Amino acid sequence: MLCCLSGWLCSTLFYFAILPAAILIGTKLIIKKLRGKVDLTNEVDIQGKTVIVTGASDGIGKVTAEEFAIRGARVIMACRNLQKAEKCVKDIRTRTTNGELILMELDLSKLSSVRKFAAEFLQKYGGASNPGGLSILVNNAGLAIAPGVRKVTEDGFEETFGVNHLGHFLLTNLLLPEMEKAGNVSTDPSRIVIVSSVAHVWGQINFDDLMFEKTPLEDWKVFSKFYCNSKLANNLFNLELAKRLRAKKVNVNSYALCPGYVETNIETNILRDNPPNWVWMKVIRPVLSFLMRKDAKEGTETTIYCALSKYLTHHSGEMYRNCEFWDYSKRIKLSEKDAAKLWEVSEKLVKLN
Ligand SMILES: NC(=O)c1ccc[n+]([C@@H]2O[C@H](COP(=O)([O-])OP(=O)(O)OC[C@H]3O[C@@H](n4cnc5c(N)ncnc54)[C@H](OP(=O)(O)O)[C@@H]3O)[C@@H](O)[C@H]2O)c1
């Protein structure tokens, strides 16, 4: 009887605990193995060069700023919450004293703030006082908001589209002359790095309702629509920007990337405003997290790769994931026509000209 019971216990333990755990751990190891790694032996030198990281007060942006500082750059941390960002600087300084870390206020949900930031940057670090110009701009800041919670920026844009795309669109255009200047005095191109997401493949830009004024807001798909559309806009922007830079024959490259599924606060708003059901929270999410989730340092690797790898010097307009070129055209064909149209519409919305 005892023997029978222990046999049953052993097989239950094996099938319901040991085997699933072994499968999960094995799968996680395989996923890790399949991921690319940053090639640290082939980076451009950024000692003393000026770089900007938006959204450097948390998650991927904070680690990106730290990585640039370690390599001796002058890092402008463009953040909306300076108090929070100051704590990040203090924290980074406990690990490295290299480089410069400079805080500047930038709220991408306000065009006035973007213009003010660019003007201050030009005054302090641009023009004749900084002949080196701006070598790297990382458009990293981003947010995701819950379905049914359509928020509007002070300029009247749906918030996700306004922050993730339009704010960065204006910022990039205002800073381009400084990036061209940096490209002129260096053999390495200056680089615009756009932190997008694999989520862009589920986006669908509707030029008749860019701000979601008519689209019904009743389900999870709407979260996808807000976020995925803003990330699709990031990729279309990358495509058109690279095309325009090539046509101008300037030494400036542009890249988009997906950092992967990274342990940061980006989900906080969604989980708070629209808590998913029990199965998602207690089963699917923990399993996905265990298998796929990167910590913020791992999640920063592809940004660093796009910003610094010499392998990418002759590439522009492409997307990267896990430090490798990602041919997303198998999933979605980005329309050059849409990219050109989005540029024109964005120019009008941010009143660029
Ligand atoms: N984490 C992922 O799994 C994942 C996956 C794919 C793509 N991404 C992309 O990675 C980028 C970084 O996200 P994360 O995961 O690091 O998220 P995070 O930890 O929430 O950090 C987002 C950063 O953006 C800033 N930000 C938000 N709204 C802003 C605004 N209006 N003006 C200026 N800054 C603003 C935040 O500032 P505060 O500190 O003031 O809040 C924060 O510094 C985003 O573009 C995101 O779409 C992330």
Tab-separated table of C-alpha atoms and ligand atoms in Angstrom:
chain	number	residue	atom	x	y	z
A	1	MET	CA	0.000	0.000	0.000
A	2	LEU	CA	2.800	2.398	1.029
A	3	CYS	CA	4.761	1.386	-2.019
A	4	CYS	CA	1.735	2.102	-4.259
A	5	LEU	CA	1.256	5.544	-2.698
A	6	SER	CA	4.863	6.561	-3.075
A	7	GLY	CA	4.833	5.327	-6.702
A	8	TRP	CA	1.748	7.460	-7.394
A	9	LEU	CA	3.364	10.445	-5.662
A	10	CYS	CA	6.549	10.062	-7.676
A	11	SER	CA	4.779	9.856	-11.015
A	12	THR	CA	2.491	12.798	-10.130
A	13	LEU	CA	5.531	14.821	-9.126
A	14	PHE	CA	7.300	13.846	-12.327
A	15	TYR	CA	4.431	14.618	-14.737
A	16	PHE	CA	3.085	17.738	-13.013
A	17	ALA	CA	6.220	19.373	-11.601
A	18	ILE	CA	9.576	17.995	-12.779
A	19	LEU	CA	8.692	17.491	-16.457
A	20	PRO	CA	6.951	20.902	-16.952
A	21	ALA	CA	9.785	22.630	-15.068
A	22	ALA	CA	12.398	20.849	-17.216
A	23	ILE	CA	10.511	21.779	-20.410
A	24	LEU	CA	10.226	25.433	-19.296
A	25	ILE	CA	13.869	25.719	-18.292
A	26	GLY	CA	15.013	23.921	-21.479
A	27	THR	CA	12.875	26.205	-23.661
A	28	LYS	CA	14.168	29.280	-21.843
A	29	LEU	CA	17.773	28.179	-22.408
A	30	ILE	CA	17.097	27.557	-26.109
A	31	ILE	CA	15.447	30.996	-26.466
A	32	LYS	CA	18.444	32.620	-24.737
A	33	LYS	CA	20.863	30.745	-26.992
A	34	LEU	CA	19.003	31.844	-30.128
A	35	ARG	CA	19.263	35.510	-29.142
A	36	GLY	CA	22.097	37.516	-30.665
A	37	LYS	CA	24.685	39.273	-28.519
A	38	VAL	CA	26.184	42.706	-28.825
A	39	ASP	CA	29.576	42.546	-30.440
A	40	LEU	CA	31.567	44.749	-28.086
A	41	THR	CA	34.731	44.395	-30.129
A	42	ASN	CA	33.451	46.415	-33.030
A	43	GLU	CA	32.005	49.637	-31.679
A	44	VAL	CA	32.496	53.202	-32.820
A	45	ASP	CA	34.314	55.413	-30.328
A	46	ILE	CA	31.954	57.843	-28.578
A	47	GLN	CA	34.403	59.250	-26.038
A	48	GLY	CA	33.487	62.948	-25.634
A	49	LYS	CA	30.724	62.764	-28.248
A	50	THR	CA	27.265	64.170	-27.572
A	51	VAL	CA	24.301	61.797	-27.468
A	52	ILE	CA	20.653	62.230	-26.461
A	53	VAL	CA	18.435	59.541	-24.931
A	54	THR	CA	14.735	60.315	-24.508
A	55	GLY	CA	12.935	58.667	-21.595
A	56	ALA	CA	16.201	58.044	-19.719
A	57	SER	CA	14.461	58.126	-16.334
A	58	ASP	CA	13.405	54.482	-16.374
A	59	GLY	CA	13.685	51.046	-17.983
A	60	ILE	CA	15.598	50.681	-21.222
A	61	GLY	CA	16.379	54.402	-21.515
A	62	LYS	CA	18.112	54.556	-18.149
A	63	VAL	CA	20.394	51.613	-18.968
A	64	THR	CA	21.074	53.085	-22.418
A	65	ALA	CA	22.232	56.351	-20.817
A	66	GLU	CA	24.475	54.378	-18.461
A	67	GLU	CA	26.015	52.362	-21.317
A	68	PHE	CA	26.866	55.562	-23.208
A	69	ALA	CA	28.333	57.159	-20.057
A	70	ILE	CA	30.499	54.083	-19.447
A	71	ARG	CA	31.940	54.657	-22.932
A	72	GLY	CA	32.789	58.283	-22.079
A	73	ALA	CA	30.064	60.148	-23.963
A	74	ARG	CA	28.342	63.384	-23.004
A	75	VAL	CA	24.863	61.997	-22.402
A	76	ILE	CA	21.851	64.283	-22.448
A	77	MET	CA	19.094	62.512	-20.535
A	78	ALA	CA	15.882	63.989	-21.946
A	79	CYS	CA	13.218	63.346	-19.310
A	80	ARG	CA	9.817	64.689	-18.352
A	81	ASN	CA	10.270	64.129	-14.602
A	82	LEU	CA	13.552	65.708	-13.511
A	83	GLN	CA	13.253	64.668	-9.862
A	84	LYS	CA	12.917	61.026	-10.856
A	85	ALA	CA	15.726	61.424	-13.405
A	86	GLU	CA	18.044	62.913	-10.776
A	87	LYS	CA	17.713	59.719	-8.766
A	88	CYS	CA	18.704	57.774	-11.898
A	89	VAL	CA	21.838	59.881	-12.291
A	90	LYS	CA	22.762	59.256	-8.656
A	91	ASP	CA	22.167	55.541	-9.114
A	92	ILE	CA	24.234	55.373	-12.327
A	93	ARG	CA	27.027	57.314	-10.616
A	94	THR	CA	27.294	54.553	-7.994
A	95	ARG	CA	28.489	52.294	-10.825
A	96	THR	CA	30.451	54.552	-13.169
A	97	THR	CA	32.141	57.938	-13.020
A	98	ASN	CA	32.809	57.962	-16.758
A	99	GLY	CA	31.296	60.418	-19.206
A	100	GLU	CA	28.914	63.255	-18.486
A	101	LEU	CA	25.287	62.843	-17.485
A	102	ILE	CA	23.231	65.968	-18.159
A	103	LEU	CA	19.543	66.244	-17.354
A	104	MET	CA	17.233	68.243	-19.585
A	105	GLU	CA	13.475	68.497	-19.434
A	106	LEU	CA	11.491	67.039	-22.313
A	107	ASP	CA	7.818	66.162	-22.268
A	108	LEU	CA	7.022	64.563	-25.598
A	109	SER	CA	3.299	65.002	-25.042
A	110	LYS	CA	3.747	68.764	-25.489
A	111	LEU	CA	5.048	70.211	-28.737
A	112	SER	CA	5.960	73.378	-26.823
A	113	SER	CA	8.245	71.289	-24.571
A	114	VAL	CA	9.864	69.595	-27.574
A	115	ARG	CA	10.590	72.974	-29.172
A	116	LYS	CA	11.907	74.383	-25.887
A	117	PHE	CA	14.173	71.353	-25.400
A	118	ALA	CA	15.582	71.623	-28.938
A	119	ALA	CA	16.181	75.383	-28.557
A	120	GLU	CA	17.960	74.897	-25.218
A	121	PHE	CA	20.035	72.062	-26.620
A	122	LEU	CA	21.109	74.190	-29.581
A	123	GLN	CA	21.950	77.084	-27.320
A	124	LYS	CA	23.986	75.046	-24.810
A	125	TYR	CA	25.465	72.224	-26.825
A	126	GLY	CA	24.928	73.101	-30.474
A	127	GLY	CA	26.121	75.801	-32.842
A	128	ALA	CA	29.718	77.034	-32.742
A	129	SER	CA	30.232	75.989	-29.099
A	130	ASN	CA	29.943	72.326	-30.071
A	131	PRO	CA	31.526	71.783	-33.487
A	132	GLY	CA	31.091	68.030	-32.928
A	133	GLY	CA	27.295	68.331	-33.218
A	134	LEU	CA	25.001	65.542	-32.073
A	135	SER	CA	26.304	62.058	-32.820
A	136	ILE	CA	23.474	59.837	-31.571
A	137	LEU	CA	19.791	60.444	-30.895
A	138	VAL	CA	17.922	57.575	-29.236
A	139	ASN	CA	14.172	58.039	-29.550
A	140	ASN	CA	13.393	55.686	-26.689
A	141	ALA	CA	10.623	57.224	-24.544
A	142	GLY	CA	7.280	55.561	-24.943
A	143	LEU	CA	4.038	54.687	-23.292
A	144	ALA	CA	1.221	52.224	-23.676
A	145	ILE	CA	-2.252	52.975	-22.399
A	146	ALA	CA	-5.265	50.846	-21.680
A	147	PRO	CA	-8.188	50.415	-24.046
A	148	GLY	CA	-11.113	52.672	-23.466
A	149	VAL	CA	-8.888	55.250	-21.796
A	150	ARG	CA	-8.305	57.460	-24.800
A	151	LYS	CA	-6.275	60.412	-23.591
A	152	VAL	CA	-5.438	63.508	-25.536
A	153	THR	CA	-2.288	65.630	-25.353
A	154	GLU	CA	-2.444	69.397	-24.915
A	155	ASP	CA	-2.057	69.682	-28.692
A	156	GLY	CA	-5.114	67.467	-29.216
A	157	PHE	CA	-3.342	64.253	-30.284
A	158	GLU	CA	-4.245	60.766	-29.042
A	159	GLU	CA	-1.555	60.407	-26.367
A	160	THR	CA	0.236	57.249	-27.548
A	161	PHE	CA	0.515	58.507	-31.115
A	162	GLY	CA	1.427	61.992	-29.852
A	163	VAL	CA	4.251	60.823	-27.550
A	164	ASN	CA	5.582	57.738	-29.313
A	165	HIS	CA	5.501	59.185	-32.832
A	166	LEU	CA	4.728	62.894	-33.204
A	167	GLY	CA	6.885	64.181	-30.321
A	168	HIS	CA	9.867	62.223	-31.609
A	169	PHE	CA	9.114	63.207	-35.211
A	170	LEU	CA	9.363	66.899	-34.304
A	171	LEU	CA	12.390	66.402	-32.043
A	172	THR	CA	14.328	64.514	-34.720
A	173	ASN	CA	13.609	67.108	-37.378
A	174	LEU	CA	14.640	69.987	-35.109
A	175	LEU	CA	17.916	68.251	-34.225
A	176	LEU	CA	18.792	67.015	-37.719
A	177	PRO	CA	21.110	69.940	-38.588
A	178	GLU	CA	23.225	69.104	-35.514
A	179	MET	CA	23.324	65.436	-36.533
A	180	GLU	CA	24.383	66.369	-40.050
A	181	LYS	CA	27.126	68.522	-38.536
A	182	ALA	CA	28.392	65.543	-36.512
A	183	GLY	CA	28.278	63.404	-39.645
A	184	ASN	CA	30.402	65.969	-41.511
A	185	VAL	CA	33.273	65.814	-39.034
A	186	SER	CA	33.307	62.038	-38.630
A	187	THR	CA	33.845	59.039	-40.854
A	188	ASP	CA	31.186	57.207	-38.838
A	189	PRO	CA	27.641	58.298	-39.580
A	190	SER	CA	25.582	59.987	-36.878
A	191	ARG	CA	22.722	57.727	-35.883
A	192	ILE	CA	19.066	58.093	-35.103
A	193	VAL	CA	17.881	55.038	-33.191
A	194	ILE	CA	14.137	54.548	-32.927
A	195	VAL	CA	12.996	52.157	-30.213
A	196	SER	CA	9.966	50.583	-31.843
A	197	SER	CA	8.408	47.195	-31.174
A	198	VAL	CA	7.419	43.956	-32.821
A	199	ALA	CA	3.897	45.215	-32.010
A	200	HIS	CA	4.056	47.330	-35.157
A	201	VAL	CA	3.113	44.286	-37.243
A	202	TRP	CA	-0.395	44.445	-35.733
A	203	GLY	CA	-0.765	48.144	-36.466
A	204	GLN	CA	-2.929	49.533	-39.220
A	205	ILE	CA	-2.707	53.233	-39.873
A	206	ASN	CA	-6.057	54.751	-40.745
A	207	PHE	CA	-5.273	58.179	-42.129
A	208	ASP	CA	-8.961	59.118	-41.750
A	209	ASP	CA	-8.835	58.550	-37.988
A	210	LEU	CA	-5.233	58.899	-36.810
A	211	MET	CA	-6.370	60.147	-33.392
A	212	PHE	CA	-8.988	57.429	-32.775
A	213	GLU	CA	-11.868	59.894	-32.662
A	214	LYS	CA	-14.233	57.577	-34.540
A	215	THR	CA	-12.835	54.097	-33.812
A	216	PRO	CA	-14.857	52.311	-31.090
A	217	LEU	CA	-12.925	51.851	-27.825
A	218	GLU	CA	-14.448	48.758	-26.341
A	219	ASP	CA	-11.899	45.958	-26.181
A	220	TRP	CA	-8.272	44.799	-25.848
A	221	LYS	CA	-7.773	45.219	-29.544
A	222	VAL	CA	-7.999	48.935	-28.992
A	223	PHE	CA	-4.920	48.815	-26.771
A	224	SER	CA	-3.221	47.058	-29.640
A	225	LYS	CA	-4.498	49.699	-31.971
A	226	PHE	CA	-3.205	52.627	-29.899
A	227	TYR	CA	0.189	51.109	-29.182
A	228	CYS	CA	0.642	49.061	-32.346
A	229	ASN	CA	-0.248	52.027	-34.532
A	230	SER	CA	2.216	54.276	-32.743
A	231	LYS	CA	4.920	51.632	-33.224
A	232	LEU	CA	3.976	51.165	-36.886
A	233	ALA	CA	4.311	54.943	-37.188
A	234	ASN	CA	7.842	54.599	-35.689
A	235	ASN	CA	8.763	52.134	-38.437
A	236	LEU	CA	7.218	54.155	-41.250
A	237	PHE	CA	9.083	57.198	-39.906
A	238	ASN	CA	12.346	55.207	-39.948
A	239	LEU	CA	11.743	54.135	-43.556
A	240	GLU	CA	10.978	57.625	-44.865
A	241	LEU	CA	13.669	59.295	-42.753
A	242	ALA	CA	16.369	56.976	-44.107
A	243	LYS	CA	15.134	57.633	-47.655
A	244	ARG	CA	15.287	61.401	-47.155
A	245	LEU	CA	18.732	61.242	-45.518
A	246	ARG	CA	20.030	59.206	-48.463
A	247	ALA	CA	18.556	61.694	-50.944
A	248	LYS	CA	20.241	64.573	-49.072
A	249	LYS	CA	23.535	62.635	-49.176
A	250	VAL	CA	24.248	63.391	-45.504
A	251	ASN	CA	26.295	61.157	-43.228
A	252	VAL	CA	23.364	60.307	-40.940
A	253	ASN	CA	21.757	56.871	-40.579
A	254	SER	CA	18.455	55.816	-39.068
A	255	TYR	CA	17.473	52.488	-37.515
A	256	ALA	CA	14.395	51.055	-35.829
A	257	LEU	CA	14.509	48.197	-33.355
A	258	CYS	CA	12.478	45.942	-31.130
A	259	PRO	CA	14.096	45.458	-27.695
A	260	GLY	CA	12.155	42.255	-27.017
A	261	TYR	CA	9.875	41.587	-24.049
A	262	VAL	CA	11.643	43.553	-21.318
A	263	GLU	CA	11.037	43.813	-17.588
A	264	THR	CA	10.096	47.517	-17.264
A	265	ASN	CA	7.165	49.659	-16.160
A	266	ILE	CA	5.601	50.045	-19.583
A	267	GLU	CA	2.737	47.665	-18.779
A	268	THR	CA	1.854	49.431	-15.520
A	269	ASN	CA	-0.844	51.715	-16.946
A	270	ILE	CA	-2.564	48.885	-18.739
A	271	LEU	CA	-2.521	46.479	-15.822
A	272	ARG	CA	-3.874	49.235	-13.549
A	273	ASP	CA	-6.574	50.644	-15.856
A	274	ASN	CA	-7.638	47.423	-17.486
A	275	PRO	CA	-6.612	44.379	-15.407
A	276	PRO	CA	-6.622	41.292	-17.614
A	277	ASN	CA	-8.458	38.141	-16.536
A	278	TRP	CA	-7.163	35.625	-13.988
A	279	VAL	CA	-5.868	33.090	-16.575
A	280	TRP	CA	-3.796	35.766	-18.285
A	281	MET	CA	-2.387	37.178	-15.042
A	282	LYS	CA	-1.766	33.929	-13.166
A	283	VAL	CA	-0.904	31.468	-15.941
A	284	ILE	CA	-0.086	32.899	-19.372
A	285	ARG	CA	1.789	36.028	-18.259
A	286	PRO	CA	4.059	34.304	-15.717
A	287	VAL	CA	4.949	31.569	-18.232
A	288	LEU	CA	5.641	34.114	-20.990
A	289	SER	CA	7.635	36.232	-18.541
A	290	PHE	CA	9.729	33.276	-17.467
A	291	LEU	CA	10.419	32.191	-21.031
A	292	MET	CA	10.856	35.444	-22.887
A	293	ARG	CA	11.412	38.362	-20.559
A	294	LYS	CA	14.747	40.144	-20.602
A	295	ASP	CA	16.013	42.353	-17.808
A	296	ALA	CA	16.493	46.026	-18.693
A	297	LYS	CA	20.204	45.523	-19.424
A	298	GLU	CA	19.526	42.714	-21.897
A	299	GLY	CA	16.682	44.784	-23.328
A	300	THR	CA	19.125	47.591	-24.074
A	301	GLU	CA	21.525	45.487	-26.138
A	302	THR	CA	19.893	46.060	-29.516
A	303	THR	CA	19.720	49.824	-28.891
A	304	ILE	CA	23.458	49.832	-28.169
A	305	TYR	CA	24.067	47.670	-31.222
A	306	CYS	CA	22.191	50.079	-33.499
A	307	ALA	CA	23.869	53.109	-31.924
A	308	LEU	CA	27.431	51.812	-31.915
A	309	SER	CA	28.082	48.778	-34.083
A	310	LYS	CA	30.462	49.333	-36.969
A	311	TYR	CA	28.700	46.555	-38.853
A	312	LEU	CA	25.759	48.903	-39.402
A	313	THR	CA	27.710	51.816	-40.843
A	314	HIS	CA	26.438	51.117	-44.373
A	315	HIS	CA	22.884	50.303	-43.386
A	316	SER	CA	20.007	52.685	-42.816
A	317	GLY	CA	16.232	52.410	-42.666
A	318	GLU	CA	16.347	48.814	-41.413
A	319	MET	CA	14.924	47.185	-38.306
A	320	TYR	CA	16.878	45.140	-35.768
A	321	ARG	CA	15.978	42.645	-33.072
A	322	ASN	CA	18.257	40.641	-30.778
A	323	CYS	CA	21.203	42.539	-32.286
A	324	GLU	CA	20.427	41.207	-35.740
A	325	PHE	CA	18.761	42.510	-38.851
A	326	TRP	CA	15.103	41.606	-38.679
A	327	ASP	CA	13.375	41.009	-41.971
A	328	TYR	CA	9.877	41.837	-40.825
A	329	SER	CA	8.733	42.051	-44.429
A	330	LYS	CA	7.746	38.392	-44.015
A	331	ARG	CA	5.134	39.548	-41.482
A	332	ILE	CA	4.216	42.952	-42.811
A	333	LYS	CA	5.098	44.893	-45.914
A	334	LEU	CA	5.725	48.480	-44.952
A	335	SER	CA	4.218	50.753	-47.538
A	336	GLU	CA	6.567	53.429	-48.873
A	337	LYS	CA	3.475	55.345	-49.925
A	338	ASP	CA	2.148	55.285	-46.331
A	339	ALA	CA	5.570	56.296	-45.028
A	340	ALA	CA	5.655	59.330	-47.315
A	341	LYS	CA	2.063	60.228	-46.462
A	342	LEU	CA	2.647	59.875	-42.712
A	343	TRP	CA	5.636	62.204	-42.998
A	344	GLU	CA	3.544	64.862	-44.764
A	345	VAL	CA	0.657	64.525	-42.288
A	346	SER	CA	3.058	64.612	-39.315
A	347	GLU	CA	4.761	67.736	-40.689
A	348	LYS	CA	1.395	69.482	-40.753
A	349	LEU	CA	0.327	68.231	-37.315
A	350	VAL	CA	3.499	69.419	-35.574
A	351	LYS	CA	3.608	72.568	-37.727
A	352	LEU	CA	7.142	71.868	-38.832
A	353	ASN	CA	7.227	74.333	-41.725
B	1	LIG	N1	9.448	46.802	-22.225
B	1	LIG	C1	9.127	46.142	-23.297
B	1	LIG	O1	8.818	44.936	-23.232
B	1	LIG	C2	9.140	46.822	-24.629
B	1	LIG	C3	8.869	46.032	-25.768
B	1	LIG	C4	8.893	46.627	-27.006
B	1	LIG	C5	9.183	47.986	-27.120
B	1	LIG	N2	9.430	48.730	-26.009
B	1	LIG	C6	9.723	50.169	-26.185
B	1	LIG	O2	10.857	50.517	-25.407
B	1	LIG	C7	10.799	51.912	-25.102
B	1	LIG	C8	11.170	52.124	-23.648
B	1	LIG	O3	10.160	51.570	-22.833
B	1	LIG	P1	10.453	50.840	-21.428
B	1	LIG	O4	10.038	49.440	-21.601
B	1	LIG	O5	11.804	51.154	-20.958
B	1	LIG	O6	9.320	51.547	-20.544
B	1	LIG	P2	9.390	52.396	-19.181
B	1	LIG	O7	10.241	51.731	-18.174
B	1	LIG	O8	7.967	52.692	-18.859
B	1	LIG	O9	10.127	53.734	-19.623
B	1	LIG	C9	9.501	54.644	-20.497
B	1	LIG	C10	10.251	55.950	-20.463
B	1	LIG	O10	9.557	56.870	-21.340
B	1	LIG	C11	9.301	58.056	-20.601
B	1	LIG	N3	8.125	58.773	-21.074
B	1	LIG	C12	6.839	58.350	-21.106
B	1	LIG	N4	6.053	59.342	-21.541
B	1	LIG	C13	6.858	60.419	-21.794
B	1	LIG	C14	6.644	61.737	-22.236
B	1	LIG	N5	5.420	62.219	-22.482
B	1	LIG	N6	7.715	62.568	-22.393
B	1	LIG	C15	8.949	62.122	-22.107
B	1	LIG	N7	9.227	60.889	-21.652
B	1	LIG	C16	8.181	60.054	-21.504
B	1	LIG	C17	9.122	57.587	-19.159
B	1	LIG	O11	9.249	58.695	-18.282
B	1	LIG	P3	8.814	58.599	-16.708
B	1	LIG	O12	9.972	57.953	-16.028
B	1	LIG	O13	8.617	60.025	-16.345
B	1	LIG	O14	7.569	57.784	-16.659
B	1	LIG	C18	10.265	56.593	-19.061
B	1	LIG	O15	11.492	57.240	-18.854
B	1	LIG	C19	9.396	52.377	-25.484
B	1	LIG	O16	9.447	53.091	-26.689
B	1	LIG	C20	8.627	51.079	-25.678
B	1	LIG	O17	7.579	51.207	-26.610
B	1	LIG	C21	9.426	48.172	-24.764
